[in-house]
mmCIF file of C-alpha atoms in Angstrom:
data_model
loop_
_atom_site.group_PDB
_atom_site.id
_atom_site.type_symbol
_atom_site.label_atom_id
_atom_site.label_comp_id
_atom_site.label_asym_id
_atom_site.label_seq_id
_atom_site.Cartn_x
_atom_site.Cartn_y
_atom_site.Cartn_z
ATOM 1 C CA MET A 1431 -46.013 -65.647 -70.210
ATOM 2 C CA ASN A 1432 -48.513 -64.263 -72.717
ATOM 3 C CA GLY A 1433 -47.615 -60.757 -71.570
ATOM 4 C CA VAL A 1434 -43.915 -61.349 -72.175
ATOM 5 C CA TRP A 1435 -44.670 -62.817 -75.608
ATOM 6 C CA PHE A 1436 -46.856 -59.838 -76.490
ATOM 7 C CA SER A 1437 -44.172 -57.354 -75.445
ATOM 8 C CA TRP A 1438 -41.563 -59.171 -77.497
ATOM 9 C CA LEU A 1439 -43.832 -59.277 -80.545
ATOM 10 C CA ARG A 1440 -44.671 -55.598 -80.251
ATOM 11 C CA GLY A 1441 -40.966 -54.731 -80.012
ATOM 12 C CA ALA A 1442 -40.157 -56.884 -83.016
ATOM 13 C CA CYS A 1443 -42.892 -55.222 -85.055
ATOM 14 C CA LEU A 1444 -41.608 -51.801 -84.083
ATOM 15 C CA CYS A 1445 -38.080 -52.719 -85.156
ATOM 16 C CA LEU A 1446 -39.356 -54.009 -88.484
ATOM 17 C CA ALA A 1447 -41.332 -50.806 -89.005
ATOM 18 C CA LEU A 1448 -38.274 -48.665 -88.291
ATOM 19 C CA LEU A 1449 -36.140 -50.740 -90.633
ATOM 20 C CA ALA A 1450 -38.760 -50.433 -93.372
ATOM 21 C CA SER A 1451 -38.943 -46.703 -92.833
ATOM 22 C CA ALA A 1452 -35.163 -46.367 -93.036
ATOM 23 C CA ALA A 1453 -35.079 -48.449 -96.202
ATOM 24 C CA GLN A 1454 -37.620 -46.123 -97.838
ATOM 25 C CA ALA A 1455 -35.900 -42.899 -96.752
ATOM 26 C CA ARG A 1456 -34.627 -40.824 -99.651
ATOM 27 C CA GLU A 1457 -32.251 -37.940 -100.235
ATOM 28 C CA PHE A 1458 -33.474 -34.988 -102.272
ATOM 29 C CA ARG A 1459 -31.252 -32.312 -103.780
ATOM 30 C CA VAL A 1460 -32.886 -28.963 -103.103
ATOM 31 C CA ASP A 1461 -31.782 -25.537 -104.303
ATOM 32 C CA LEU A 1462 -32.388 -22.764 -101.767
ATOM 33 C CA ILE A 1463 -33.142 -19.444 -103.457
ATOM 34 C CA GLN A 1464 -30.595 -16.974 -102.142
ATOM 35 C CA PHE A 1465 -33.060 -14.253 -101.137
ATOM 36 C CA ASP A 1466 -33.631 -12.872 -97.646
ATOM 37 C CA PRO A 1467 -35.786 -14.032 -95.835
ATOM 38 C CA TRP A 1468 -36.303 -17.176 -97.962
ATOM 39 C CA ALA A 1469 -32.803 -18.568 -97.488
ATOM 40 C CA LYS A 1470 -29.485 -17.057 -96.489
ATOM 41 C CA LYS A 1471 -26.269 -17.926 -94.679
ATOM 42 C CA ASN A 1472 -26.703 -18.351 -90.953
ATOM 43 C CA PRO A 1473 -25.389 -15.179 -89.259
ATOM 44 C CA ASP A 1474 -24.231 -17.358 -86.352
ATOM 45 C CA PRO A 1475 -20.930 -18.940 -87.505
ATOM 46 C CA ASP A 1476 -21.064 -21.464 -84.659
ATOM 47 C CA ALA A 1477 -24.534 -22.803 -85.502
ATOM 48 C CA ALA A 1478 -24.922 -26.376 -86.728
ATOM 49 C CA GLU A 1479 -27.302 -25.294 -89.513
ATOM 50 C CA PRO A 1480 -25.401 -23.317 -92.201
ATOM 51 C CA TYR A 1481 -28.537 -21.694 -93.639
ATOM 52 C CA VAL A 1482 -31.663 -20.065 -92.227
ATOM 53 C CA GLY A 1483 -34.924 -18.730 -93.629
ATOM 54 C CA ILE A 1484 -38.441 -19.657 -94.680
ATOM 55 C CA VAL A 1485 -37.475 -22.389 -97.128
ATOM 56 C CA VAL A 1486 -34.909 -23.843 -94.718
ATOM 57 C CA ASP A 1487 -37.557 -24.198 -91.989
ATOM 58 C CA LEU A 1488 -40.068 -25.706 -94.418
ATOM 59 C CA LEU A 1489 -37.490 -28.324 -95.397
ATOM 60 C CA LYS A 1490 -36.566 -29.082 -91.779
ATOM 61 C CA GLU A 1491 -40.229 -29.742 -91.019
ATOM 62 C CA PHE A 1492 -40.488 -31.854 -94.178
ATOM 63 C CA GLU A 1493 -37.572 -33.985 -92.976
ATOM 64 C CA ARG A 1494 -39.102 -34.361 -89.524
ATOM 65 C CA ARG A 1495 -42.447 -35.531 -90.878
ATOM 66 C CA SER A 1496 -41.194 -37.761 -93.684
ATOM 67 C CA GLY A 1497 -37.914 -39.242 -92.480
ATOM 68 C CA HIS A 1498 -36.330 -38.148 -95.757
ATOM 69 C CA ARG A 1499 -33.200 -35.990 -96.014
ATOM 70 C CA THR A 1500 -32.610 -32.902 -98.109
ATOM 71 C CA ILE A 1501 -29.222 -31.845 -99.439
ATOM 72 C CA LYS A 1502 -29.504 -28.060 -99.467
ATOM 73 C CA THR A 1503 -27.534 -25.725 -101.729
ATOM 74 C CA LEU A 1504 -27.774 -21.949 -101.402
ATOM 75 C CA THR A 1505 -28.204 -20.822 -104.995
ATOM 76 C CA PRO A 1506 -28.689 -17.521 -106.908
ATOM 77 C CA TYR A 1507 -32.157 -17.305 -108.454
ATOM 78 C CA ALA A 1508 -31.088 -17.595 -112.098
ATOM 79 C CA ARG A 1509 -29.056 -20.707 -111.270
ATOM 80 C CA VAL A 1510 -32.087 -22.359 -109.615
ATOM 81 C CA GLU A 1511 -33.977 -22.096 -112.900
ATOM 82 C CA ARG A 1512 -31.097 -23.731 -114.748
ATOM 83 C CA ASP A 1513 -30.720 -26.539 -112.175
ATOM 84 C CA LEU A 1514 -34.419 -27.390 -112.399
ATOM 85 C CA GLU A 1515 -34.264 -27.388 -116.180
ATOM 86 C CA VAL A 1516 -31.362 -29.852 -116.424
ATOM 87 C CA GLY A 1517 -32.235 -31.910 -113.328
ATOM 88 C CA ASP A 1518 -29.256 -30.886 -111.187
ATOM 89 C CA CYS A 1519 -31.682 -30.422 -108.291
ATOM 90 C CA ASP A 1520 -34.788 -32.493 -107.562
ATOM 91 C CA PHE A 1521 -36.984 -29.623 -106.479
ATOM 92 C CA SER A 1522 -37.033 -26.124 -105.119
ATOM 93 C CA ILE A 1523 -39.595 -24.026 -103.264
ATOM 94 C CA MET A 1524 -40.287 -20.769 -105.088
ATOM 95 C CA ALA A 1525 -42.918 -18.443 -106.489
ATOM 96 C CA TRP A 1526 -44.566 -20.240 -109.399
ATOM 97 C CA GLY A 1527 -44.415 -18.821 -112.921
ATOM 98 C CA GLU A 1528 -46.084 -20.500 -115.892
ATOM 99 C CA ALA A 1529 -42.863 -20.302 -117.936
ATOM 100 C CA ARG A 1530 -41.423 -22.838 -115.503
ATOM 101 C CA ALA A 1531 -43.988 -25.469 -116.581
ATOM 102 C CA ALA A 1532 -41.716 -26.394 -119.503
ATOM 103 C CA TYR A 1533 -39.236 -28.062 -117.146
ATOM 104 C CA ALA A 1534 -40.852 -28.320 -113.695
ATOM 105 C CA ASN A 1535 -44.116 -29.565 -112.228
ATOM 106 C CA ARG A 1536 -46.158 -27.265 -109.995
ATOM 107 C CA GLY A 1537 -46.594 -28.947 -106.627
ATOM 108 C CA THR A 1538 -48.072 -28.035 -103.245
ATOM 109 C CA ALA A 1539 -48.960 -24.341 -102.887
ATOM 110 C CA PHE A 1540 -48.033 -22.798 -99.525
ATOM 111 C CA VAL A 1541 -49.090 -19.123 -99.507
ATOM 112 C CA PRO A 1542 -50.226 -16.548 -102.108
ATOM 113 C CA LEU A 1543 -47.674 -13.965 -103.204
ATOM 114 C CA GLU A 1544 -48.201 -10.612 -104.920
ATOM 115 C CA PHE A 1545 -45.614 -9.462 -107.434
ATOM 116 C CA GLY A 1546 -45.198 -5.921 -108.658
ATOM 117 C CA VAL A 1547 -43.183 -2.722 -108.362
ATOM 118 C CA ARG A 1548 -42.295 -0.350 -105.520
ATOM 119 C CA ALA A 1549 -41.159 3.087 -106.638
ATOM 120 C CA ARG A 1550 -38.823 5.504 -104.961
ATOM 121 C CA LYS A 1551 -40.656 8.329 -103.213
ATOM 122 C CA GLY A 1552 -41.647 11.039 -105.665
ATOM 123 C CA VAL A 1553 -41.617 8.691 -108.688
ATOM 124 C CA ARG A 1554 -45.091 8.145 -110.136
ATOM 125 C CA VAL A 1555 -46.010 4.484 -110.713
ATOM 126 C CA ARG A 1556 -49.800 4.283 -110.883
ATOM 127 C CA SER A 1557 -50.186 2.240 -114.083
ATOM 128 C CA TYR A 1558 -48.248 -0.196 -116.253
ATOM 129 C CA GLU A 1559 -47.548 2.590 -118.756
ATOM 130 C CA ASP A 1560 -45.718 4.542 -116.052
ATOM 131 C CA LEU A 1561 -43.109 1.782 -115.922
ATOM 132 C CA LYS A 1562 -42.023 2.612 -119.481
ATOM 133 C CA LYS A 1563 -40.840 6.042 -118.346
ATOM 134 C CA ILE A 1564 -38.325 4.785 -115.752
ATOM 135 C CA ILE A 1565 -35.671 2.141 -115.140
ATOM 136 C CA VAL A 1566 -36.767 -0.707 -112.858
ATOM 137 C CA GLY A 1567 -34.312 -2.736 -110.800
ATOM 138 C CA ALA A 1568 -34.870 -6.477 -110.314
ATOM 139 C CA PRO A 1569 -32.910 -9.622 -109.415
ATOM 140 C CA ARG A 1570 -31.460 -11.285 -112.487
ATOM 141 C CA GLY A 1571 -33.644 -14.122 -113.815
ATOM 142 C CA LEU A 1572 -36.605 -13.310 -111.539
ATOM 143 C CA LYS A 1573 -40.076 -13.937 -112.984
ATOM 144 C CA VAL A 1574 -42.202 -10.911 -112.015
ATOM 145 C CA ASP A 1575 -45.076 -10.975 -114.509
ATOM 146 C CA PRO A 1576 -45.218 -12.480 -118.036
ATOM 147 C CA ARG A 1577 -45.940 -9.117 -119.670
ATOM 148 C CA PHE A 1578 -43.347 -7.227 -117.645
ATOM 149 C CA ASP A 1579 -40.666 -9.904 -118.093
ATOM 150 C CA ALA A 1580 -40.886 -9.876 -121.901
ATOM 151 C CA ASP A 1581 -41.619 -6.192 -122.539
ATOM 152 C CA PRO A 1582 -38.699 -4.584 -124.428
ATOM 153 C CA GLU A 1583 -40.106 -1.108 -123.725
ATOM 154 C CA ILE A 1584 -39.381 -1.433 -120.006
ATOM 155 C CA ARG A 1585 -35.754 -0.735 -119.156
ATOM 156 C CA LYS A 1586 -34.486 -3.054 -116.446
ATOM 157 C CA ASP A 1587 -31.435 -2.886 -114.219
ATOM 158 C CA LEU A 1588 -30.760 -6.567 -113.484
ATOM 159 C CA VAL A 1589 -28.710 -7.231 -110.354
ATOM 160 C CA LEU A 1590 -27.802 -10.105 -108.028
ATOM 161 C CA ASP A 1591 -30.556 -9.741 -105.437
ATOM 162 C CA TYR A 1592 -33.304 -7.589 -103.912
ATOM 163 C CA THR A 1593 -31.036 -5.843 -101.416
ATOM 164 C CA LEU A 1594 -28.746 -4.505 -104.131
ATOM 165 C CA ALA A 1595 -31.722 -3.415 -106.255
ATOM 166 C CA ILE A 1596 -33.201 -1.511 -103.294
ATOM 167 C CA ARG A 1597 -29.912 0.153 -102.349
ATOM 168 C CA LYS A 1598 -29.270 1.257 -105.936
ATOM 169 C CA ALA A 1599 -32.755 2.753 -106.241
ATOM 170 C CA VAL A 1600 -32.337 4.701 -103.000
ATOM 171 C CA ALA A 1601 -28.864 5.877 -104.045
ATOM 172 C CA ASP A 1602 -30.355 7.304 -107.275
ATOM 173 C CA ARG A 1603 -28.246 5.004 -109.416
ATOM 174 C CA ASP A 1604 -30.043 4.018 -112.633
ATOM 175 C CA ALA A 1605 -33.217 2.414 -111.282
ATOM 176 C CA MET A 1606 -36.004 4.496 -109.751
ATOM 177 C CA ALA A 1607 -38.109 1.520 -108.666
ATOM 178 C CA VAL A 1608 -37.681 -2.157 -107.764
ATOM 179 C CA ALA A 1609 -39.699 -5.135 -108.987
ATOM 180 C CA GLY A 1610 -40.413 -8.537 -107.489
ATOM 181 C CA SER A 1611 -42.278 -10.154 -104.615
ATOM 182 C CA LEU A 1612 -43.945 -7.277 -102.772
ATOM 183 C CA SER A 1613 -43.773 -9.042 -99.403
ATOM 184 C CA THR A 1614 -40.051 -9.707 -99.872
ATOM 185 C CA LEU A 1615 -39.404 -6.126 -100.943
ATOM 186 C CA GLY A 1616 -41.369 -4.863 -97.944
ATOM 187 C CA HIS A 1617 -39.422 -7.129 -95.596
ATOM 188 C CA ILE A 1618 -36.024 -5.937 -96.827
ATOM 189 C CA ILE A 1619 -37.029 -2.263 -97.033
ATOM 190 C CA HIS A 1620 -38.266 -2.468 -93.439
ATOM 191 C CA LYS A 1621 -35.122 -4.285 -92.328
ATOM 192 C CA LEU A 1622 -32.952 -1.571 -93.921
ATOM 193 C CA LYS A 1623 -35.138 1.140 -92.341
ATOM 194 C CA LEU A 1624 -35.832 2.664 -95.748
ATOM 195 C CA GLU A 1625 -39.656 2.872 -95.692
ATOM 196 C CA ALA A 1626 -39.523 6.663 -95.957
ATOM 197 C CA GLU A 1627 -37.620 6.346 -99.249
ATOM 198 C CA PHE A 1628 -40.424 4.493 -101.078
ATOM 199 C CA GLY A 1629 -43.891 5.501 -102.222
ATOM 200 C CA ASP A 1630 -46.112 4.106 -104.988
ATOM 201 C CA VAL A 1631 -46.838 0.365 -105.198
ATOM 202 C CA LEU A 1632 -48.145 -1.293 -108.369
ATOM 203 C CA VAL A 1633 -49.406 -4.902 -108.240
ATOM 204 C CA LEU A 1634 -48.764 -6.769 -111.502
ATOM 205 C CA ASN A 1635 -49.419 -10.408 -110.675
ATOM 206 C CA THR A 1636 -50.559 -12.799 -107.950
ATOM 207 C CA THR A 1637 -49.112 -16.290 -107.736
ATOM 208 C CA HIS A 1638 -48.212 -18.812 -105.004
ATOM 209 C CA LEU A 1639 -45.144 -20.108 -103.257
ATOM 210 C CA THR A 1640 -45.011 -23.718 -104.452
ATOM 211 C CA VAL A 1641 -42.928 -26.822 -104.796
ATOM 212 C CA ALA A 1642 -41.303 -26.799 -108.246
ATOM 213 C CA PHE A 1643 -40.261 -30.381 -109.032
ATOM 214 C CA SER A 1644 -37.793 -30.887 -111.886
ATOM 215 C CA LYS A 1645 -39.160 -33.027 -114.717
ATOM 216 C CA LYS A 1646 -35.639 -34.436 -115.141
ATOM 217 C CA SER A 1647 -35.196 -35.356 -111.476
ATOM 218 C CA SER A 1648 -34.036 -38.901 -110.849
ATOM 219 C CA GLN A 1649 -36.525 -38.886 -107.934
ATOM 220 C CA ILE A 1650 -39.575 -38.053 -110.039
ATOM 221 C CA GLY A 1651 -41.289 -41.206 -108.785
ATOM 222 C CA ALA A 1652 -41.423 -39.703 -105.285
ATOM 223 C CA GLU A 1653 -42.956 -36.403 -106.406
ATOM 224 C CA ALA A 1654 -46.474 -37.205 -105.168
ATOM 225 C CA GLN A 1655 -45.143 -38.302 -101.775
ATOM 226 C CA VAL A 1656 -43.107 -35.091 -101.395
ATOM 227 C CA ASN A 1657 -46.130 -32.960 -102.204
ATOM 228 C CA ALA A 1658 -48.322 -34.952 -99.814
ATOM 229 C CA VAL A 1659 -45.959 -34.270 -96.902
ATOM 230 C CA PHE A 1660 -45.874 -30.552 -97.663
ATOM 231 C CA LYS A 1661 -49.667 -30.557 -97.979
ATOM 232 C CA THR A 1662 -49.998 -31.692 -94.344
ATOM 233 C CA MET A 1663 -47.956 -28.627 -93.364
ATOM 234 C CA VAL A 1664 -50.334 -26.382 -95.280
ATOM 235 C CA ASP A 1665 -53.439 -28.045 -93.870
ATOM 236 C CA ASP A 1666 -52.435 -27.676 -90.223
ATOM 237 C CA GLY A 1667 -51.180 -24.092 -90.629
ATOM 238 C CA THR A 1668 -47.491 -24.858 -90.071
ATOM 239 C CA ALA A 1669 -46.399 -23.518 -93.467
ATOM 240 C CA ARG A 1670 -48.124 -20.161 -92.974
ATOM 241 C CA ARG A 1671 -46.725 -19.796 -89.457
ATOM 242 C CA ILE A 1672 -43.200 -20.361 -90.768
ATOM 243 C CA TYR A 1673 -43.762 -17.833 -93.552
ATOM 244 C CA GLU A 1674 -45.189 -15.159 -91.260
ATOM 245 C CA ARG A 1675 -42.554 -15.666 -88.554
ATOM 246 C CA TRP A 1676 -39.785 -14.826 -91.021
ATOM 247 C CA MET A 1677 -41.563 -12.345 -93.266
ATOM 248 C CA PHE A 1678 -43.143 -10.237 -90.524
ATOM 249 C CA PRO A 1679 -40.871 -10.561 -87.472
ATOM 250 C CA PRO A 1680 -41.601 -8.391 -84.434
ATOM 251 C CA ASP A 1681 -39.444 -5.270 -84.156
#
């Protein structure tokens, strides 16, 4: 009889725990930066998941560990900045720039990221001063480096995304180099089989991929909990494995 009572009590406790967990589950609005391989439309039209990429997989693991749900929106970079500023999304996962501190809180850091410039083959880019002699392509709204971003002496060709910037540079249209995340540029250049078209690399800044939590989010009270879940993914190596699987896929 005691055994039956114990089994019933254990089942009741489990049900109460599940109900409590469900009651605490939240929905977070998350902007996905529309850059390959961070987030993009799923190439498989029959797949249940509409988007794929590094950030998508980080969020799926976040949901699995926390029980929370994320409402994902594939969003151009410049629009992500605006959504964070006005609170139209709760958080995003992106390379951190100090200018963002005015409207977002820097959360869990996942991996370090180098930002800089890759020049077309034959174009000399060995110093910052060299950048003033050419036009540099970059995604519109992207934060590359505080000095570079604000420098009126550097002519910039601002476009929708990295792929367009790379293609224009190779086609000898305006820009002779591309700026941004060097790992992302390397990934896309490799994917397009254009390595032979690029030469000099200039590192301008090192930052981290982080959670950027909007200061105007209606879910600001859950910010610490969100960061704590992501921190477990960093601590056990899951976040880096997701990053490397997408950024450096086998040929």
